mmCIF file of C-alpha atoms and ligand atoms in Angstrom:
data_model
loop_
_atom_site.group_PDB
_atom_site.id
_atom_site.type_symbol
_atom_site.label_atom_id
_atom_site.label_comp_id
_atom_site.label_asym_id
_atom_site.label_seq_id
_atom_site.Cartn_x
_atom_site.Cartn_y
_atom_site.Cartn_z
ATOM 1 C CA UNK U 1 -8.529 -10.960 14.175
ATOM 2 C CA UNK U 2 -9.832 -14.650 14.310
ATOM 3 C CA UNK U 3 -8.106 -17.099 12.415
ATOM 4 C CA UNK U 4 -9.197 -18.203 8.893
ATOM 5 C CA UNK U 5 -10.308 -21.876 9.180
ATOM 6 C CA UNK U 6 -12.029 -22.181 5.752
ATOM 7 C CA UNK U 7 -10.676 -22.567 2.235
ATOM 8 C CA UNK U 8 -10.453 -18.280 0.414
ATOM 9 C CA UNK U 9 -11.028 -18.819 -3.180
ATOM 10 C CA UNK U 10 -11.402 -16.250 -6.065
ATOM 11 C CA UNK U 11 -13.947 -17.214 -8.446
ATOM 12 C CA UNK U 12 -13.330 -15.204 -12.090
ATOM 13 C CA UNK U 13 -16.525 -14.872 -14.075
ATOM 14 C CA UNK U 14 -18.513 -12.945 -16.845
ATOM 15 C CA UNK U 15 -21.840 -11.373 -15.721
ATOM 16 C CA UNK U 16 -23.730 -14.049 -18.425
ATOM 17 C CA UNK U 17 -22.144 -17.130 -16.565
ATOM 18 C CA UNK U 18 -23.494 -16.263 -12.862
ATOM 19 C CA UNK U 19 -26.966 -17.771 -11.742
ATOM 20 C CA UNK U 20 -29.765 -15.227 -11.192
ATOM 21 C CA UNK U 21 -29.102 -16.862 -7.362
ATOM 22 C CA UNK U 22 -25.342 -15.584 -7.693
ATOM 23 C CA UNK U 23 -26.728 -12.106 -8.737
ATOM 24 C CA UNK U 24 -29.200 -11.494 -5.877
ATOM 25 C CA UNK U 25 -26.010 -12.894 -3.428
ATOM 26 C CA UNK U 26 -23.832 -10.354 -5.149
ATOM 27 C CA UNK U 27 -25.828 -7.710 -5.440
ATOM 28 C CA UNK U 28 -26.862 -7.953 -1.882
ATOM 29 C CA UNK U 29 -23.226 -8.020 -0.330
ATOM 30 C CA UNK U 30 -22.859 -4.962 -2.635
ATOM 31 C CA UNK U 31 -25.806 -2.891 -0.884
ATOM 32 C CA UNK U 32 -24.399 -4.616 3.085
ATOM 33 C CA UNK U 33 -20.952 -3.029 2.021
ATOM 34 C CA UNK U 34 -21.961 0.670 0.676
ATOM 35 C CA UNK U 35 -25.854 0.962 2.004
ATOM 36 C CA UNK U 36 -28.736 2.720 0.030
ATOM 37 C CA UNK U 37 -26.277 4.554 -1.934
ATOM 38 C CA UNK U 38 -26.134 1.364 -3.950
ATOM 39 C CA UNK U 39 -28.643 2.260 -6.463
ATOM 40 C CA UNK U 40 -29.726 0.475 -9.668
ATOM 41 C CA UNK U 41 -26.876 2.723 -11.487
ATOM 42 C CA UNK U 42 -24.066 0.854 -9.334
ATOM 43 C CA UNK U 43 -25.736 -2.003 -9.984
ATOM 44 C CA UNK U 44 -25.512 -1.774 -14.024
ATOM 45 C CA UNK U 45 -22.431 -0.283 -14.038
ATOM 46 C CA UNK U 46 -20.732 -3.346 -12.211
ATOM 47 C CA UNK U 47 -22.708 -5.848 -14.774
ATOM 48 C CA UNK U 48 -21.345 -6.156 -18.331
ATOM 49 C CA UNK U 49 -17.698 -7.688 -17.517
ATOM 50 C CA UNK U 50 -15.239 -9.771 -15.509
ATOM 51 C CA UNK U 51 -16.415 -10.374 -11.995
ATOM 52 C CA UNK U 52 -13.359 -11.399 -9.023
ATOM 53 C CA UNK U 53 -15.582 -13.056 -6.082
ATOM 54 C CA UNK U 54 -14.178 -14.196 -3.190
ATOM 55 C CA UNK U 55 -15.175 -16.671 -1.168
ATOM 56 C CA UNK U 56 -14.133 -17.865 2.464
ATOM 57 C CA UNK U 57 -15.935 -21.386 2.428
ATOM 58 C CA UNK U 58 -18.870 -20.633 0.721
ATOM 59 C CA UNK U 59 -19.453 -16.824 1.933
ATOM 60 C CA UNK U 60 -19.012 -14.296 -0.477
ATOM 61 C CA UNK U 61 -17.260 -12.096 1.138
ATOM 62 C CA UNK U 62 -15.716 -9.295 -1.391
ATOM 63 C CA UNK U 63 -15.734 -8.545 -5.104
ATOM 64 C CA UNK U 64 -14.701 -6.337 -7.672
ATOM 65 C CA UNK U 65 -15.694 -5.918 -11.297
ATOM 66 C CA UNK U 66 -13.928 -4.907 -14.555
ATOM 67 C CA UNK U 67 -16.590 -3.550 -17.337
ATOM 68 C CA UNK U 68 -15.118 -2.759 -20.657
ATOM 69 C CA UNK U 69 -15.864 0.473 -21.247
ATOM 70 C CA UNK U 70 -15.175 3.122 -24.134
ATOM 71 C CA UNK U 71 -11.902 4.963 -23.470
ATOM 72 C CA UNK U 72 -10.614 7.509 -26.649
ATOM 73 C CA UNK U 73 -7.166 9.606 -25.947
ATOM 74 C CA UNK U 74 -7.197 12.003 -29.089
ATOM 75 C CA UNK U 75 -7.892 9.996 -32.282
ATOM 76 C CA UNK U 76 -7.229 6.587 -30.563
ATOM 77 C CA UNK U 77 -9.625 4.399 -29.233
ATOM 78 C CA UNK U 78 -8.272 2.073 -26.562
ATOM 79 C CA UNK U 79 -9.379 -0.917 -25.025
ATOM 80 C CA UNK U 80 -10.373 -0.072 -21.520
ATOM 81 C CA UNK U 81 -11.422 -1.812 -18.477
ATOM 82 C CA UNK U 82 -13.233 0.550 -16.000
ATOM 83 C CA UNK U 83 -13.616 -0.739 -12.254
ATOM 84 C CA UNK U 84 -16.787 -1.192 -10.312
ATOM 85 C CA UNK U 85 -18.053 -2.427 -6.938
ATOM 86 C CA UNK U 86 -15.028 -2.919 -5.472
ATOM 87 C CA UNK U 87 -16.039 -3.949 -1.715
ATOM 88 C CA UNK U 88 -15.030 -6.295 1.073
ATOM 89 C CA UNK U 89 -17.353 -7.033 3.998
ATOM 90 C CA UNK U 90 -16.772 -5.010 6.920
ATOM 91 C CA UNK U 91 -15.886 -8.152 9.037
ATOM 92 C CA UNK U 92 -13.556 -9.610 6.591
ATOM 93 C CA UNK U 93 -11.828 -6.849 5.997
ATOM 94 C CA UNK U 94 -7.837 -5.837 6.489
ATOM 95 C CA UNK U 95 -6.750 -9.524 5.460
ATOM 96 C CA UNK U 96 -6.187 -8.896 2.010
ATOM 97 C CA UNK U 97 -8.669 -10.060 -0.046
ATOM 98 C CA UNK U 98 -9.400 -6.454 -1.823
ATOM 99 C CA UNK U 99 -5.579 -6.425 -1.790
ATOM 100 C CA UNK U 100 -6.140 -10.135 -3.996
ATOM 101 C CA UNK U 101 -8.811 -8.788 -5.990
ATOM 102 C CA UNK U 102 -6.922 -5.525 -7.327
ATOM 103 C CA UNK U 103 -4.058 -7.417 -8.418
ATOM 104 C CA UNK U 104 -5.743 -9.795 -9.922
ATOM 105 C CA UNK U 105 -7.773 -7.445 -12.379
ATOM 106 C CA UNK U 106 -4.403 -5.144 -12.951
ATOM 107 C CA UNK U 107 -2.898 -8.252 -14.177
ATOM 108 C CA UNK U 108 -5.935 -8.876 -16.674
ATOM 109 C CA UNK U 109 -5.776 -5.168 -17.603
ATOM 110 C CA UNK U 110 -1.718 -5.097 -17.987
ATOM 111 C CA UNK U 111 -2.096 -8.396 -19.872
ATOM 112 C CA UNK U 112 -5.221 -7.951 -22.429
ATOM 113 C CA UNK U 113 -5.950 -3.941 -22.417
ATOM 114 C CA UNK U 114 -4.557 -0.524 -23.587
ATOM 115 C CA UNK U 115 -5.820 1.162 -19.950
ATOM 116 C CA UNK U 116 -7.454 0.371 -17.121
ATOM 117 C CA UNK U 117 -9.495 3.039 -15.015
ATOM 118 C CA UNK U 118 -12.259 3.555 -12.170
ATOM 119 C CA UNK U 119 -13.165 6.061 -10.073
ATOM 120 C CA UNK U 120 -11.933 6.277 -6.047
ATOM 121 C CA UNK U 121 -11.450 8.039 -3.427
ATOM 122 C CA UNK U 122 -9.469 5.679 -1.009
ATOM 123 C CA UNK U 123 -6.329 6.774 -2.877
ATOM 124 C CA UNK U 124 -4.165 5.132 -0.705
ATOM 125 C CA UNK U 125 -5.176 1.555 -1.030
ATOM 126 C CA UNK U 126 -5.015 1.797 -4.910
ATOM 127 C CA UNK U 127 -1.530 3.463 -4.848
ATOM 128 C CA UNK U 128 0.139 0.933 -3.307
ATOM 129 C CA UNK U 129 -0.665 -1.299 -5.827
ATOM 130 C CA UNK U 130 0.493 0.568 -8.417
ATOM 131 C CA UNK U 131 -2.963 2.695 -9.811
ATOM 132 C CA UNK U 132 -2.422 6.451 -9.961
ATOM 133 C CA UNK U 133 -4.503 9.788 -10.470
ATOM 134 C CA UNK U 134 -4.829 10.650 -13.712
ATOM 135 C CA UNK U 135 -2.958 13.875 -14.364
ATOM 136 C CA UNK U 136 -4.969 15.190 -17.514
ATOM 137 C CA UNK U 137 -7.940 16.586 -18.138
ATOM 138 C CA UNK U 138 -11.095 14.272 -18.354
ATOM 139 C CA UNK U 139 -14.039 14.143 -20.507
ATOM 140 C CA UNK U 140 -17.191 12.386 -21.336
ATOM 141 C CA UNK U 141 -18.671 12.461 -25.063
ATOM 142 C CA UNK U 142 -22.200 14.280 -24.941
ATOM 143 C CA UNK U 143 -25.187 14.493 -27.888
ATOM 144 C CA UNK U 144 -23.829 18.023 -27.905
ATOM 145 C CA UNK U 145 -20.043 17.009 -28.085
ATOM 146 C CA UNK U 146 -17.530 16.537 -25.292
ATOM 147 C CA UNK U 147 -17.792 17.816 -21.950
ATOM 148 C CA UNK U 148 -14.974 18.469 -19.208
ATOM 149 C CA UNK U 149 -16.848 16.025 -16.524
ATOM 150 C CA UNK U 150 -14.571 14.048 -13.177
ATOM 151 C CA UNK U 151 -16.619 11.964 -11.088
ATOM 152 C CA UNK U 152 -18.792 13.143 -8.617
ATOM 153 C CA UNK U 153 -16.807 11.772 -5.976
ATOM 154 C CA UNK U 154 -12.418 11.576 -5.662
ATOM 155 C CA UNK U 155 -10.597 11.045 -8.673
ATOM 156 C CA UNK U 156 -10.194 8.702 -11.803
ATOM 157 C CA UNK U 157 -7.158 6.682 -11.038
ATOM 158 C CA UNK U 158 -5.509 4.402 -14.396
ATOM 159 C CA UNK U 159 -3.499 1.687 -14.749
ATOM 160 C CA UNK U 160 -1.576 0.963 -17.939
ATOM 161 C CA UNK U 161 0.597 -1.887 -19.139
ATOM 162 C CA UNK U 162 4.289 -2.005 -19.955
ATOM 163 C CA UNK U 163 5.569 0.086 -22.732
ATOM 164 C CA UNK U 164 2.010 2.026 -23.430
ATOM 165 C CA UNK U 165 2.157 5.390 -25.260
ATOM 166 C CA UNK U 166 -1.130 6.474 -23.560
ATOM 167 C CA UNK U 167 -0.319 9.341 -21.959
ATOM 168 C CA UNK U 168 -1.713 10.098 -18.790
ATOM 169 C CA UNK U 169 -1.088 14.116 -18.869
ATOM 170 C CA UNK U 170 -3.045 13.736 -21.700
ATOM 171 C CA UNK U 171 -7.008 13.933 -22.331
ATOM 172 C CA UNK U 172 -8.720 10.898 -21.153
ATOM 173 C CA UNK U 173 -12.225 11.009 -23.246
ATOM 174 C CA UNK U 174 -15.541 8.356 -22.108
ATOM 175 C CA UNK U 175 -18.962 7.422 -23.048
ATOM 176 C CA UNK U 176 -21.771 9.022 -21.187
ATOM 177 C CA UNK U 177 -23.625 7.285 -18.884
ATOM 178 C CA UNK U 178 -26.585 7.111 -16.161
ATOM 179 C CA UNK U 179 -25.553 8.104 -12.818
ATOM 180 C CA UNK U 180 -21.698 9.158 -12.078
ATOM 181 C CA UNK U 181 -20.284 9.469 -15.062
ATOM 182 C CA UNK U 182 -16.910 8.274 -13.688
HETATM 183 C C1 LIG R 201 -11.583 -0.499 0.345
HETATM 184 C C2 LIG R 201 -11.867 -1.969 0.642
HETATM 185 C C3 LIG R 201 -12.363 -2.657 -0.627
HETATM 186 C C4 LIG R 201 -10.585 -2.648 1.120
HETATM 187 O O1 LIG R 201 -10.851 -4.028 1.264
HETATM 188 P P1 LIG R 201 -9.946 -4.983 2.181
HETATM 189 O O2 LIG R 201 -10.342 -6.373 1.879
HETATM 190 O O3 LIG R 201 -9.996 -4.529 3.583
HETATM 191 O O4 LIG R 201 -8.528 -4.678 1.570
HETATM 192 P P2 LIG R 201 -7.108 -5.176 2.097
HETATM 193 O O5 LIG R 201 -7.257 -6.008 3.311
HETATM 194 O O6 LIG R 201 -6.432 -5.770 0.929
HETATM 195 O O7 LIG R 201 -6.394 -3.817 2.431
HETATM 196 C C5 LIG R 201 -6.996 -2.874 3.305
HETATM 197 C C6 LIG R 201 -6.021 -2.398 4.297
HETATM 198 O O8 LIG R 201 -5.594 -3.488 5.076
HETATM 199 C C7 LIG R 201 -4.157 -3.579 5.032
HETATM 200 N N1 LIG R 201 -3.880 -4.997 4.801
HETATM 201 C C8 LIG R 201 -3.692 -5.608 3.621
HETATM 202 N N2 LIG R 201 -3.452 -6.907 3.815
HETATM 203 C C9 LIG R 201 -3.499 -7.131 5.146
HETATM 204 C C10 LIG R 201 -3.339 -8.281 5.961
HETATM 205 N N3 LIG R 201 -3.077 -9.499 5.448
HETATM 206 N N4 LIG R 201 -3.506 -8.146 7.291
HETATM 207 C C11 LIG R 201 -3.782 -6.923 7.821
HETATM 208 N N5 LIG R 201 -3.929 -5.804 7.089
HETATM 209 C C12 LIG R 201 -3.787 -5.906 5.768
HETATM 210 C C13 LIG R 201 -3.677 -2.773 3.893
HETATM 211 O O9 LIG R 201 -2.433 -2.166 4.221
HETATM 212 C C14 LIG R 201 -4.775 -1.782 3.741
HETATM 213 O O10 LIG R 201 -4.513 -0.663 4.527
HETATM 214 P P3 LIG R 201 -4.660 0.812 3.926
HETATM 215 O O11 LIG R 201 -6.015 0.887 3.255
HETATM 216 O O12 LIG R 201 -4.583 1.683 5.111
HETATM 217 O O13 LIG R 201 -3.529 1.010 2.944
HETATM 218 C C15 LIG R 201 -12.907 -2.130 1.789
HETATM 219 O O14 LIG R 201 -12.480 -1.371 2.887
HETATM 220 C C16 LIG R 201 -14.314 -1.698 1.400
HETATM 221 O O15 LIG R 201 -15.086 -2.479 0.850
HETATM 222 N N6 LIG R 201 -14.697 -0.455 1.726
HETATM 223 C C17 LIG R 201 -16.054 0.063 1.468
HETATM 224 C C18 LIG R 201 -16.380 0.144 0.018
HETATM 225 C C19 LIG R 201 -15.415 1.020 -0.734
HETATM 226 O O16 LIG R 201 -15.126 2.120 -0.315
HETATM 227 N N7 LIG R 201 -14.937 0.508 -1.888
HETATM 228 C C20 LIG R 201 -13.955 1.175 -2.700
HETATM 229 C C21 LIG R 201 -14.538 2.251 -3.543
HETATM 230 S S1 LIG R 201 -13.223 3.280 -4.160
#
């Protein structure tokens, strides 16, 4: 693996504060990293929130989004922070930088939220720092009421800071949505 000769940086910004230039570079590295599957659903779900880019020099090399989204567990509404566009470049990756990213939203989430959640499937690279499956049952809230709905793909995993009562055996209730609804 060459040898990093450039400054890494991790810019943190809200969707509102990046140029329509940063957008069409973001949104492009998104569609390199996960091809035409990266519709104009991925694309709205990621906008909305807290954006983690990294940069080596100037190159934006991987990202990952946090998008507060409606989370309910019975009759309590929690502030949640749902995941989105997690990707590194498929040169730059295995140094760490999604690794960097990750840790630096679960801090934000442990810090300023009741929950934090996304949808995976690489399990394994969440786990070890710290996300888990949820355990319960999951919904989404429907015009016609609320509907047992995963994602179309792996699993919701959560995060949840120190001392939370939010169970996660429990029901784990969200808006509906275009696309995946997890
Ligand atoms: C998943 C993804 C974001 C990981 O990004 P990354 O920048 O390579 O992440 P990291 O380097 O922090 O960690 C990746 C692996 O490298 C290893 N690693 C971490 N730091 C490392 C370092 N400094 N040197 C070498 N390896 C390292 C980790 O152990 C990890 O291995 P594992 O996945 O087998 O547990 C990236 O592979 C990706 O964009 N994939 C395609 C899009 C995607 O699937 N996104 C996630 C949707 S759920």
């Amino acid at each position: 693996m060459a040898r990093l000769t450039e400054p890494v940086t991790v810019q943190v910004r809200h969707t509102e504060e990046l140029s329509e230039k940063e957008l069409h570079e973001l949104r492009k590295m998104l569609v390199e990293v996960f091809g035409a599957r990266y519709d104009d659903n991925a694309w709205d779900h990621c906008l909305g929130g807290i954006h983690y880019l990294l940069r080596y020099g100037d190159k934006l090399v991987a990202h990952g989004a946090l998008v507060p989204r409606y989370m309910r567990q019975g009759d309590r509404v929690l502030r949640g922070m749902y995941g989105e566009s997690m990707a590194t470049l498929d040169d730059w990756c295995h140094r760490g930088f999604g690794s960097t990213i990750v840790a630096m939203a679960t801090a934000e989430i442990r810090l300023n939220y009741d929950i934090g959640v996304f949808a995976a499937s690489k399990y394994s690279f969440y786990e070890r720092l710290g996300w888990d499956k949820w355990r319960g049952q999951t919904f989404v809230e429907t015009e016609h009421g609320i509907e047992a709905r995963g994602p179309d793909r792996g699993a919701v995993m959560f995060r949840l800071p120190r001392h939370s009562t939010v169970d996660p055996d429990g029901d784990l209730i969200t808006n509906l949505r275009s696309g995946d609804p997890w």
